[in-house]
């Protein structure tokens, strides 16, 4: 199931609210768990088994770690087992194809494997259960004794399929003791609706432009078309991902949970280092806690730090997709991060705004080109087109048409990605006078209405000639 | 509850909205057919164990929920309107032209496809049992009325494809291009505003060009009495774009002053009527089906004319309003729609001994559809 569907918004969600809020508190986790199973099983009726296995497995591991608290050897064995099995499952489903392909390419073999569909959310929930076992091992958090509570943590539908990656330590308390209030619910609604709008009204719309440009034959790719296209993708991925995170966090609030922010206006960053403290925060936090710091972080000198950054970012890239371009994308960022740490981060962050901002956005946009092209050959061609090296010209009528078509939308997207937009929302709408608040409510209602309209339209399928 | 704050109101309104929709979904009756979308709507799927395990039940159920969602058409219109308001020049493959005219997009065609279609025409000529093959492709409205298109949009690709095809069929068929004739009359209502078809008047101008090349008895416009049978026609592009703020079209039938009684047999000869028009269809949403009653795989018209010629038309729906102009010059007219016709066309041509074969399509359908290739069977 997806959040931006009629089924979820108008059938699933009200039903869950009905049962959840009319039940006594001690049943609520159970109801959340059950609805989450339905939510997940709806899209993944068979592979739900893997998610359940992962849950039982690490629930058991947590208990064992607690039991053998004083036995470092046994504890390490359990941790190792958890790591191997969890990463093994992830590797098997997500990366087998990639490994086989690489071996084929390296040794000129033609091993064929039956491609397996990727279980929904596996990259997210394996990381979540791993954060649990590692934190119990470290003694940072106590093991959860109630299976349902633990299951709720893993499977909770707000964040199961697309994050944010919630560390068990962060919500352990709220799992058993939380307070659902009208105000919190309302705040959640506001965040949810804004996230819905970001995804359905902004991301999906501007994504159409990228689809059109992506499909252009390289001979027709002018500078204008290439830039319009990648700019569209730059907005699409941000609003899609942050919109989904907003919906997840908003839903969490509705049920009394406080999830951490996952995006913090990343496109206002003035250095790549700053960018990564604002983009997909839960992922970079996970990698910092469980890979960077265990590797020594920045506590073992400059060169070890640079090495650690490269390792972490290679893994970050690889986490995003089972292909070489993703690994390169990760290394690309590692390169800039190290460069900044070594030379010019302070200069660029304290310099004029436009310098830091321009530099960061340029690096990020070029990064997205790498991210979106699994075919590295085409990737280079696209980059060439962006700088006019392909000789296709500055602009053609197709590009000018798209500029006319999407110009307004792109400008509006730009505005929504800035802090001015957030300030407008927080200072004037949410904390403003009665009139402003009513205006804001009206705006939210419009967003809700039009998001529904767009979701309906996606299923609209008129036939010119009647189908017998 | 702090009613001074927007939070509490947001909560209330959201709950009200979702529960209202839930109630409407559960309590509202299920529709079977959507006139706007011209298709039957998904009904509630049957629950089965294997349906659940394969995930098919869930997919069907979601289709069911969306197809039966309350106020579905209204939301589609709202979406289309919002596209216009945010500066978009098109929605769902339909351009928003000037003066509220809608234009269907031409998606382009590969050279391979043009060659393949040219070969199909050649094959038709070869198996035509001596009949002469005439090929007429009707340009898209956007190709003729280019000044009404949004800026930077051109249909040059379509014109180029048509010219390429004309070159490649020089030897095998007579290529009739109505483009110049339509262009000359571009200020008149030759295409519908809300539908992708040409109007009866546009078809007349196209017919004039064909009549010249095919040596048909010449007529003048005054020989026809136009009759307006509808002034609230909301056509295919209205549906496809979802855009609600358009003026409806008028549909005219052109009756010749000296019209003779004719017989039309359809549904594989099982049914007959004595007119080319299905006036009952004006009650439906797709009023264009007043012409010939829609698209059948095979239709035979006995015109009552004394002319010795027999015509075979391989067509799409653009021929439906065109046929009435041909009844004076042919004893019988057979209409074949290759989308639904599955017999070997060369067998039919051998049997019937047609004197003339006309391939009449809109350029867009001819290039984008695969079925015209069936001519080469």
PDB file of C-alpha atoms in Angstrom, chain B residues 28-272:
ATOM      1  CA  UNK B  28     -22.563   4.667  -2.581  1.00  0.00           C
ATOM      2  CA  UNK B  29     -23.830   2.377  -5.343  1.00  0.00           C
ATOM      3  CA  UNK B  30     -21.327   0.864  -7.776  1.00  0.00           C
ATOM      4  CA  UNK B  31     -21.373   2.118 -11.354  1.00  0.00           C
ATOM      5  CA  UNK B  32     -20.928  -0.327 -14.205  1.00  0.00           C
ATOM      6  CA  UNK B  33     -19.944   1.961 -17.026  1.00  0.00           C
ATOM      7  CA  UNK B  34     -18.319   5.349 -17.324  1.00  0.00           C
ATOM      8  CA  UNK B  35     -19.549   7.409 -20.285  1.00  0.00           C
ATOM      9  CA  UNK B  36     -16.768   9.907 -19.695  1.00  0.00           C
ATOM     10  CA  UNK B  37     -14.065   7.257 -19.922  1.00  0.00           C
ATOM     11  CA  UNK B  38     -15.887   5.125 -22.471  1.00  0.00           C
ATOM     12  CA  UNK B  39     -15.157   1.907 -20.599  1.00  0.00           C
ATOM     13  CA  UNK B  40     -16.685  -0.442 -18.081  1.00  0.00           C
ATOM     14  CA  UNK B  41     -15.682   0.112 -14.472  1.00  0.00           C
ATOM     15  CA  UNK B  42     -14.122  -2.442 -12.170  1.00  0.00           C
ATOM     16  CA  UNK B  43     -16.552  -4.242  -9.902  1.00  0.00           C
ATOM     17  CA  UNK B  44     -15.878  -5.664  -6.457  1.00  0.00           C
ATOM     18  CA  UNK B  45     -13.441  -8.559  -6.841  1.00  0.00           C
ATOM     19  CA  UNK B  46     -14.104 -11.982  -5.376  1.00  0.00           C
ATOM     20  CA  UNK B  47     -11.963 -12.902  -2.384  1.00  0.00           C
ATOM     21  CA  UNK B  48      -9.902 -16.059  -2.839  1.00  0.00           C
ATOM     22  CA  UNK B  49      -6.843 -17.508  -1.182  1.00  0.00           C
ATOM     23  CA  UNK B  50      -4.796 -17.631  -4.323  1.00  0.00           C
ATOM     24  CA  UNK B  51      -5.927 -14.150  -5.242  1.00  0.00           C
ATOM     25  CA  UNK B  52      -4.498 -12.898  -1.984  1.00  0.00           C
ATOM     26  CA  UNK B  53      -1.237 -14.829  -2.198  1.00  0.00           C
ATOM     27  CA  UNK B  54      -0.547 -13.719  -5.734  1.00  0.00           C
ATOM     28  CA  UNK B  55      -1.458 -10.166  -4.879  1.00  0.00           C
ATOM     29  CA  UNK B  56      -3.992 -10.044  -7.710  1.00  0.00           C
ATOM     30  CA  UNK B  57      -6.915  -9.627  -5.338  1.00  0.00           C
ATOM     31  CA  UNK B  58      -5.283  -6.550  -3.825  1.00  0.00           C
ATOM     32  CA  UNK B  59      -4.571  -4.997  -7.200  1.00  0.00           C
ATOM     33  CA  UNK B  60      -8.121  -5.597  -8.359  1.00  0.00           C
ATOM     34  CA  UNK B  61      -9.481  -4.246  -5.124  1.00  0.00           C
ATOM     35  CA  UNK B  62      -7.494  -1.049  -5.488  1.00  0.00           C
ATOM     36  CA  UNK B  63      -8.747  -0.684  -9.057  1.00  0.00           C
ATOM     37  CA  UNK B  64     -12.236  -1.218  -7.721  1.00  0.00           C
ATOM     38  CA  UNK B  65     -11.816   1.497  -5.105  1.00  0.00           C
ATOM     39  CA  UNK B  66     -10.492   4.021  -7.619  1.00  0.00           C
ATOM     40  CA  UNK B  67     -13.004   3.201 -10.327  1.00  0.00           C
ATOM     41  CA  UNK B  68     -15.911   3.528  -7.898  1.00  0.00           C
ATOM     42  CA  UNK B  69     -14.561   6.515  -6.001  1.00  0.00           C
ATOM     43  CA  UNK B  70     -17.267   9.152  -5.378  1.00  0.00           C
ATOM     44  CA  UNK B  71     -17.191  12.222  -7.631  1.00  0.00           C
ATOM     45  CA  UNK B  72     -14.514  10.613  -9.784  1.00  0.00           C
ATOM     46  CA  UNK B  73     -15.248  12.663 -12.905  1.00  0.00           C
ATOM     47  CA  UNK B  74     -15.345  15.867 -10.879  1.00  0.00           C
ATOM     48  CA  UNK B  75     -11.876  15.214  -9.480  1.00  0.00           C
ATOM     49  CA  UNK B  76     -10.542  14.497 -12.959  1.00  0.00           C
ATOM     50  CA  UNK B  77     -11.875  17.858 -14.150  1.00  0.00           C
ATOM     51  CA  UNK B  78     -10.343  19.583 -11.131  1.00  0.00           C
ATOM     52  CA  UNK B  79      -6.969  18.060 -11.906  1.00  0.00           C
ATOM     53  CA  UNK B  80      -7.094  19.158 -15.539  1.00  0.00           C
ATOM     54  CA  UNK B  81      -8.111  22.677 -14.609  1.00  0.00           C
ATOM     55  CA  UNK B  82      -5.271  22.914 -12.090  1.00  0.00           C
ATOM     56  CA  UNK B  83      -2.794  21.897 -14.788  1.00  0.00           C
ATOM     57  CA  UNK B  84      -3.929  24.811 -16.905  1.00  0.00           C
ATOM     58  CA  UNK B  85      -3.711  27.186 -13.934  1.00  0.00           C
ATOM     59  CA  UNK B  86      -0.146  26.198 -13.148  1.00  0.00           C
ATOM     60  CA  UNK B  87       0.917  27.103 -16.661  1.00  0.00           C
ATOM     61  CA  UNK B  88       0.882  23.720 -18.335  1.00  0.00           C
ATOM     62  CA  UNK B  89       0.166  23.732 -22.058  1.00  0.00           C
ATOM     63  CA  UNK B  90      -1.111  20.182 -22.174  1.00  0.00           C
ATOM     64  CA  UNK B  91      -2.623  17.452 -20.050  1.00  0.00           C
ATOM     65  CA  UNK B  92      -2.696  13.736 -20.703  1.00  0.00           C
ATOM     66  CA  UNK B  93      -1.494  14.064 -24.274  1.00  0.00           C
ATOM     67  CA  UNK B  94      -3.905  16.850 -25.273  1.00  0.00           C
ATOM     68  CA  UNK B  95      -2.747  20.410 -25.963  1.00  0.00           C
ATOM     69  CA  UNK B  96      -4.706  23.379 -24.660  1.00  0.00           C
ATOM     70  CA  UNK B  97      -5.040  25.415 -27.842  1.00  0.00           C
ATOM     71  CA  UNK B  98      -6.248  28.967 -28.295  1.00  0.00           C
ATOM     72  CA  UNK B  99      -9.933  29.855 -28.081  1.00  0.00           C
ATOM     73  CA  UNK B 100     -10.633  26.743 -26.052  1.00  0.00           C
ATOM     74  CA  UNK B 101      -9.670  24.312 -28.803  1.00  0.00           C
ATOM     75  CA  UNK B 102      -8.108  21.003 -27.836  1.00  0.00           C
ATOM     76  CA  UNK B 103      -5.497  19.255 -29.938  1.00  0.00           C
ATOM     77  CA  UNK B 104      -4.323  15.685 -29.802  1.00  0.00           C
ATOM     78  CA  UNK B 105      -0.571  15.166 -29.675  1.00  0.00           C
ATOM     79  CA  UNK B 106       1.363  13.367 -32.365  1.00  0.00           C
ATOM     80  CA  UNK B 107       3.882  11.107 -30.690  1.00  0.00           C
ATOM     81  CA  UNK B 108       6.199  10.636 -33.624  1.00  0.00           C
ATOM     82  CA  UNK B 109       6.986   7.614 -35.741  1.00  0.00           C
ATOM     83  CA  UNK B 110      10.199   5.769 -36.509  1.00  0.00           C
ATOM     84  CA  UNK B 111      11.496   5.406 -40.017  1.00  0.00           C
ATOM     85  CA  UNK B 112      11.247   1.609 -39.730  1.00  0.00           C
ATOM     86  CA  UNK B 113       7.548   1.892 -39.081  1.00  0.00           C
ATOM     87  CA  UNK B 114       6.957   4.101 -42.135  1.00  0.00           C
ATOM     88  CA  UNK B 115       8.802   1.562 -44.287  1.00  0.00           C
ATOM     89  CA  UNK B 116       6.793  -1.283 -42.872  1.00  0.00           C
ATOM     90  CA  UNK B 117       3.532   0.516 -43.595  1.00  0.00           C
ATOM     91  CA  UNK B 118       4.689   1.318 -47.138  1.00  0.00           C
ATOM     92  CA  UNK B 119       5.372  -2.388 -47.640  1.00  0.00           C
ATOM     93  CA  UNK B 120       1.890  -3.203 -46.384  1.00  0.00           C
ATOM     94  CA  UNK B 121       0.400  -0.849 -48.994  1.00  0.00           C
ATOM     95  CA  UNK B 122       2.486  -2.544 -51.667  1.00  0.00           C
ATOM     96  CA  UNK B 123       1.209  -5.929 -50.565  1.00  0.00           C
ATOM     97  CA  UNK B 124      -2.337  -4.632 -50.730  1.00  0.00           C
ATOM     98  CA  UNK B 125      -1.845  -3.448 -54.306  1.00  0.00           C
ATOM     99  CA  UNK B 126      -0.323  -6.792 -55.226  1.00  0.00           C
ATOM    100  CA  UNK B 127      -3.258  -8.830 -53.925  1.00  0.00           C
ATOM    101  CA  UNK B 128      -5.891  -6.347 -54.932  1.00  0.00           C
ATOM    102  CA  UNK B 129      -6.889  -8.379 -57.957  1.00  0.00           C
ATOM    103  CA  UNK B 130      -6.307  -5.478 -60.245  1.00  0.00           C
ATOM    104  CA  UNK B 131      -8.046  -2.799 -58.215  1.00  0.00           C
ATOM    105  CA  UNK B 132      -6.364   0.555 -57.961  1.00  0.00           C
ATOM    106  CA  UNK B 133      -5.239   1.498 -54.453  1.00  0.00           C
ATOM    107  CA  UNK B 134      -5.808   5.030 -53.168  1.00  0.00           C
ATOM    108  CA  UNK B 135      -4.117   6.086 -49.957  1.00  0.00           C
ATOM    109  CA  UNK B 136      -5.450   9.090 -48.067  1.00  0.00           C
ATOM    110  CA  UNK B 137      -4.152  10.101 -44.645  1.00  0.00           C
ATOM    111  CA  UNK B 138      -6.035  12.844 -42.857  1.00  0.00           C
ATOM    112  CA  UNK B 139      -3.690  15.272 -41.047  1.00  0.00           C
ATOM    113  CA  UNK B 140      -4.158  15.905 -37.329  1.00  0.00           C
ATOM    114  CA  UNK B 141      -5.993  19.084 -36.462  1.00  0.00           C
ATOM    115  CA  UNK B 142      -2.764  20.430 -35.008  1.00  0.00           C
ATOM    116  CA  UNK B 143      -1.017  20.032 -38.361  1.00  0.00           C
ATOM    117  CA  UNK B 144      -3.560  22.181 -40.182  1.00  0.00           C
ATOM    118  CA  UNK B 145      -4.580  24.712 -37.530  1.00  0.00           C
ATOM    119  CA  UNK B 146      -1.045  25.359 -36.369  1.00  0.00           C
ATOM    120  CA  UNK B 147      -1.675  28.959 -35.367  1.00  0.00           C
ATOM    121  CA  UNK B 148      -3.965  27.755 -32.580  1.00  0.00           C
ATOM    122  CA  UNK B 149      -1.351  25.538 -30.994  1.00  0.00           C
ATOM    123  CA  UNK B 150       0.618  26.567 -27.905  1.00  0.00           C
ATOM    124  CA  UNK B 151       3.983  28.226 -28.677  1.00  0.00           C
ATOM    125  CA  UNK B 152       6.864  26.017 -29.833  1.00  0.00           C
ATOM    126  CA  UNK B 153       4.604  23.114 -30.745  1.00  0.00           C
ATOM    127  CA  UNK B 154       4.764  21.903 -34.295  1.00  0.00           C
ATOM    128  CA  UNK B 155       3.451  18.950 -36.212  1.00  0.00           C
ATOM    129  CA  UNK B 156       6.284  18.972 -38.714  1.00  0.00           C
ATOM    130  CA  UNK B 157       7.126  15.426 -37.737  1.00  0.00           C
ATOM    131  CA  UNK B 158       3.703  14.297 -38.885  1.00  0.00           C
ATOM    132  CA  UNK B 159       3.942  16.173 -42.178  1.00  0.00           C
ATOM    133  CA  UNK B 160       7.376  14.716 -42.744  1.00  0.00           C
ATOM    134  CA  UNK B 161       6.167  11.196 -42.073  1.00  0.00           C
ATOM    135  CA  UNK B 162       3.266  11.638 -44.492  1.00  0.00           C
ATOM    136  CA  UNK B 163       5.598  12.939 -47.194  1.00  0.00           C
ATOM    137  CA  UNK B 164       8.010  10.065 -46.596  1.00  0.00           C
ATOM    138  CA  UNK B 165       5.189   7.581 -46.962  1.00  0.00           C
ATOM    139  CA  UNK B 166       3.997   9.296 -50.133  1.00  0.00           C
ATOM    140  CA  UNK B 167       7.476   8.876 -51.597  1.00  0.00           C
ATOM    141  CA  UNK B 168       7.673   5.239 -50.648  1.00  0.00           C
ATOM    142  CA  UNK B 169       4.273   4.365 -52.144  1.00  0.00           C
ATOM    143  CA  UNK B 170       4.723   6.244 -55.409  1.00  0.00           C
ATOM    144  CA  UNK B 171       4.764   3.039 -57.426  1.00  0.00           C
ATOM    145  CA  UNK B 172       2.081   1.103 -55.659  1.00  0.00           C
ATOM    146  CA  UNK B 173      -0.725   3.488 -54.834  1.00  0.00           C
ATOM    147  CA  UNK B 174      -2.256   6.829 -55.660  1.00  0.00           C
ATOM    148  CA  UNK B 175      -1.398   9.072 -52.727  1.00  0.00           C
ATOM    149  CA  UNK B 176      -4.125  11.614 -52.043  1.00  0.00           C
ATOM    150  CA  UNK B 177      -3.134  14.415 -49.669  1.00  0.00           C
ATOM    151  CA  UNK B 178      -6.046  16.504 -48.378  1.00  0.00           C
ATOM    152  CA  UNK B 179      -3.695  18.812 -46.497  1.00  0.00           C
ATOM    153  CA  UNK B 180      -3.775  21.688 -48.995  1.00  0.00           C
ATOM    154  CA  UNK B 181      -7.556  21.517 -49.310  1.00  0.00           C
ATOM    155  CA  UNK B 182      -8.021  21.614 -45.545  1.00  0.00           C
ATOM    156  CA  UNK B 183      -5.478  24.340 -45.105  1.00  0.00           C
ATOM    157  CA  UNK B 184      -7.318  26.510 -47.603  1.00  0.00           C
ATOM    158  CA  UNK B 185     -10.472  26.277 -45.502  1.00  0.00           C
ATOM    159  CA  UNK B 186      -8.769  26.527 -42.108  1.00  0.00           C
ATOM    160  CA  UNK B 187     -10.958  29.419 -40.995  1.00  0.00           C
ATOM    161  CA  UNK B 188     -14.035  27.245 -41.240  1.00  0.00           C
ATOM    162  CA  UNK B 189     -15.079  24.561 -38.777  1.00  0.00           C
ATOM    163  CA  UNK B 190     -13.208  21.671 -40.321  1.00  0.00           C
ATOM    164  CA  UNK B 191     -12.164  20.002 -37.085  1.00  0.00           C
ATOM    165  CA  UNK B 192     -14.069  19.597 -33.846  1.00  0.00           C
ATOM    166  CA  UNK B 193     -12.889  21.668 -30.896  1.00  0.00           C
ATOM    167  CA  UNK B 194     -13.335  18.929 -28.308  1.00  0.00           C
ATOM    168  CA  UNK B 195     -12.826  15.833 -30.419  1.00  0.00           C
ATOM    169  CA  UNK B 196      -9.946  14.540 -32.501  1.00  0.00           C
ATOM    170  CA  UNK B 197     -12.059  13.896 -35.623  1.00  0.00           C
ATOM    171  CA  UNK B 198     -12.629  16.179 -38.593  1.00  0.00           C
ATOM    172  CA  UNK B 199     -16.085  17.618 -38.994  1.00  0.00           C
ATOM    173  CA  UNK B 200     -18.417  16.653 -41.787  1.00  0.00           C
ATOM    174  CA  UNK B 201     -17.435  19.880 -43.538  1.00  0.00           C
ATOM    175  CA  UNK B 202     -13.763  18.958 -43.224  1.00  0.00           C
ATOM    176  CA  UNK B 203     -14.572  15.515 -44.610  1.00  0.00           C
ATOM    177  CA  UNK B 204     -16.321  17.171 -47.551  1.00  0.00           C
ATOM    178  CA  UNK B 205     -13.202  19.154 -48.450  1.00  0.00           C
ATOM    179  CA  UNK B 206     -11.156  15.991 -48.145  1.00  0.00           C
ATOM    180  CA  UNK B 207     -13.635  14.201 -50.362  1.00  0.00           C
ATOM    181  CA  UNK B 208     -13.338  16.885 -53.020  1.00  0.00           C
ATOM    182  CA  UNK B 209      -9.621  16.158 -53.295  1.00  0.00           C
ATOM    183  CA  UNK B 210     -10.234  12.426 -53.491  1.00  0.00           C
ATOM    184  CA  UNK B 211     -13.012  12.889 -56.069  1.00  0.00           C
ATOM    185  CA  UNK B 212     -10.599  14.695 -58.328  1.00  0.00           C
ATOM    186  CA  UNK B 213      -8.029  11.880 -58.198  1.00  0.00           C
ATOM    187  CA  UNK B 214     -10.499   9.023 -58.228  1.00  0.00           C
ATOM    188  CA  UNK B 215     -12.656  10.488 -61.016  1.00  0.00           C
ATOM    189  CA  UNK B 216     -15.859  10.619 -59.016  1.00  0.00           C
ATOM    190  CA  UNK B 217     -18.856  12.680 -60.057  1.00  0.00           C
ATOM    191  CA  UNK B 218     -18.118  16.263 -58.995  1.00  0.00           C
ATOM    192  CA  UNK B 219     -20.405  17.961 -56.513  1.00  0.00           C
ATOM    193  CA  UNK B 220     -20.668  21.398 -55.027  1.00  0.00           C
ATOM    194  CA  UNK B 221     -21.318  22.230 -51.395  1.00  0.00           C
ATOM    195  CA  UNK B 222     -24.740  23.619 -52.263  1.00  0.00           C
ATOM    196  CA  UNK B 223     -25.860  20.154 -53.322  1.00  0.00           C
ATOM    197  CA  UNK B 224     -25.865  19.197 -49.654  1.00  0.00           C
ATOM    198  CA  UNK B 225     -28.356  20.165 -47.015  1.00  0.00           C
ATOM    199  CA  UNK B 226     -26.597  20.394 -43.636  1.00  0.00           C
ATOM    200  CA  UNK B 227     -28.623  19.264 -40.654  1.00  0.00           C
ATOM    201  CA  UNK B 228     -27.494  20.017 -37.112  1.00  0.00           C
ATOM    202  CA  UNK B 229     -28.184  16.905 -35.066  1.00  0.00           C
ATOM    203  CA  UNK B 230     -26.389  17.981 -31.912  1.00  0.00           C
ATOM    204  CA  UNK B 231     -25.094  21.183 -30.377  1.00  0.00           C
ATOM    205  CA  UNK B 232     -23.796  19.685 -27.160  1.00  0.00           C
ATOM    206  CA  UNK B 233     -21.119  17.305 -28.368  1.00  0.00           C
ATOM    207  CA  UNK B 234     -18.288  16.892 -25.845  1.00  0.00           C
ATOM    208  CA  UNK B 235     -15.841  14.728 -27.709  1.00  0.00           C
ATOM    209  CA  UNK B 236     -12.863  12.471 -27.123  1.00  0.00           C
ATOM    210  CA  UNK B 237     -10.393  15.225 -26.307  1.00  0.00           C
ATOM    211  CA  UNK B 238     -12.710  16.612 -23.667  1.00  0.00           C
ATOM    212  CA  UNK B 239     -12.569  13.184 -22.033  1.00  0.00           C
ATOM    213  CA  UNK B 240      -8.886  12.574 -22.578  1.00  0.00           C
ATOM    214  CA  UNK B 241      -7.744  15.934 -21.282  1.00  0.00           C
ATOM    215  CA  UNK B 242     -10.354  16.111 -18.552  1.00  0.00           C
ATOM    216  CA  UNK B 243     -10.480  19.837 -19.143  1.00  0.00           C
ATOM    217  CA  UNK B 244     -13.979  21.037 -18.381  1.00  0.00           C
ATOM    218  CA  UNK B 245     -13.972  24.638 -19.592  1.00  0.00           C
ATOM    219  CA  UNK B 246     -14.669  24.105 -23.286  1.00  0.00           C
ATOM    220  CA  UNK B 247     -17.510  25.031 -25.599  1.00  0.00           C
ATOM    221  CA  UNK B 248     -19.313  21.989 -26.952  1.00  0.00           C
ATOM    222  CA  UNK B 249     -19.277  21.177 -30.639  1.00  0.00           C
ATOM    223  CA  UNK B 250     -22.070  20.875 -33.161  1.00  0.00           C
ATOM    224  CA  UNK B 251     -22.471  17.793 -35.305  1.00  0.00           C
ATOM    225  CA  UNK B 252     -23.857  18.233 -38.799  1.00  0.00           C
ATOM    226  CA  UNK B 253     -25.066  15.613 -41.222  1.00  0.00           C
ATOM    227  CA  UNK B 254     -24.828  16.476 -44.920  1.00  0.00           C
ATOM    228  CA  UNK B 255     -27.790  15.067 -46.803  1.00  0.00           C
ATOM    229  CA  UNK B 256     -27.540  15.156 -50.596  1.00  0.00           C
ATOM    230  CA  UNK B 257     -30.493  16.777 -52.329  1.00  0.00           C
ATOM    231  CA  UNK B 258     -31.025  13.634 -54.381  1.00  0.00           C
ATOM    232  CA  UNK B 259     -30.381  11.043 -51.715  1.00  0.00           C
ATOM    233  CA  UNK B 260     -31.284   7.500 -52.658  1.00  0.00           C
ATOM    234  CA  UNK B 261     -32.406   4.771 -50.239  1.00  0.00           C
ATOM    235  CA  UNK B 262     -29.554   2.538 -49.141  1.00  0.00           C
ATOM    236  CA  UNK B 263     -29.057  -0.649 -47.123  1.00  0.00           C
ATOM    237  CA  UNK B 264     -26.358  -1.123 -44.543  1.00  0.00           C
ATOM    238  CA  UNK B 265     -25.612  -4.594 -43.242  1.00  0.00           C
ATOM    239  CA  UNK B 266     -23.377  -4.975 -40.227  1.00  0.00           C
ATOM    240  CA  UNK B 267     -22.419  -7.346 -37.394  1.00  0.00           C
ATOM    241  CA  UNK B 268     -21.277  -9.873 -39.977  1.00  0.00           C
ATOM    242  CA  UNK B 269     -24.388  -9.527 -42.049  1.00  0.00           C
ATOM    243  CA  UNK B 270     -26.706 -10.346 -39.179  1.00  0.00           C
ATOM    244  CA  UNK B 271     -28.257  -6.935 -38.894  1.00  0.00           C
ATOM    245  CA  UNK B 272     -29.504  -4.358 -41.345  1.00  0.00           C
TER     246      UNK B 272
END
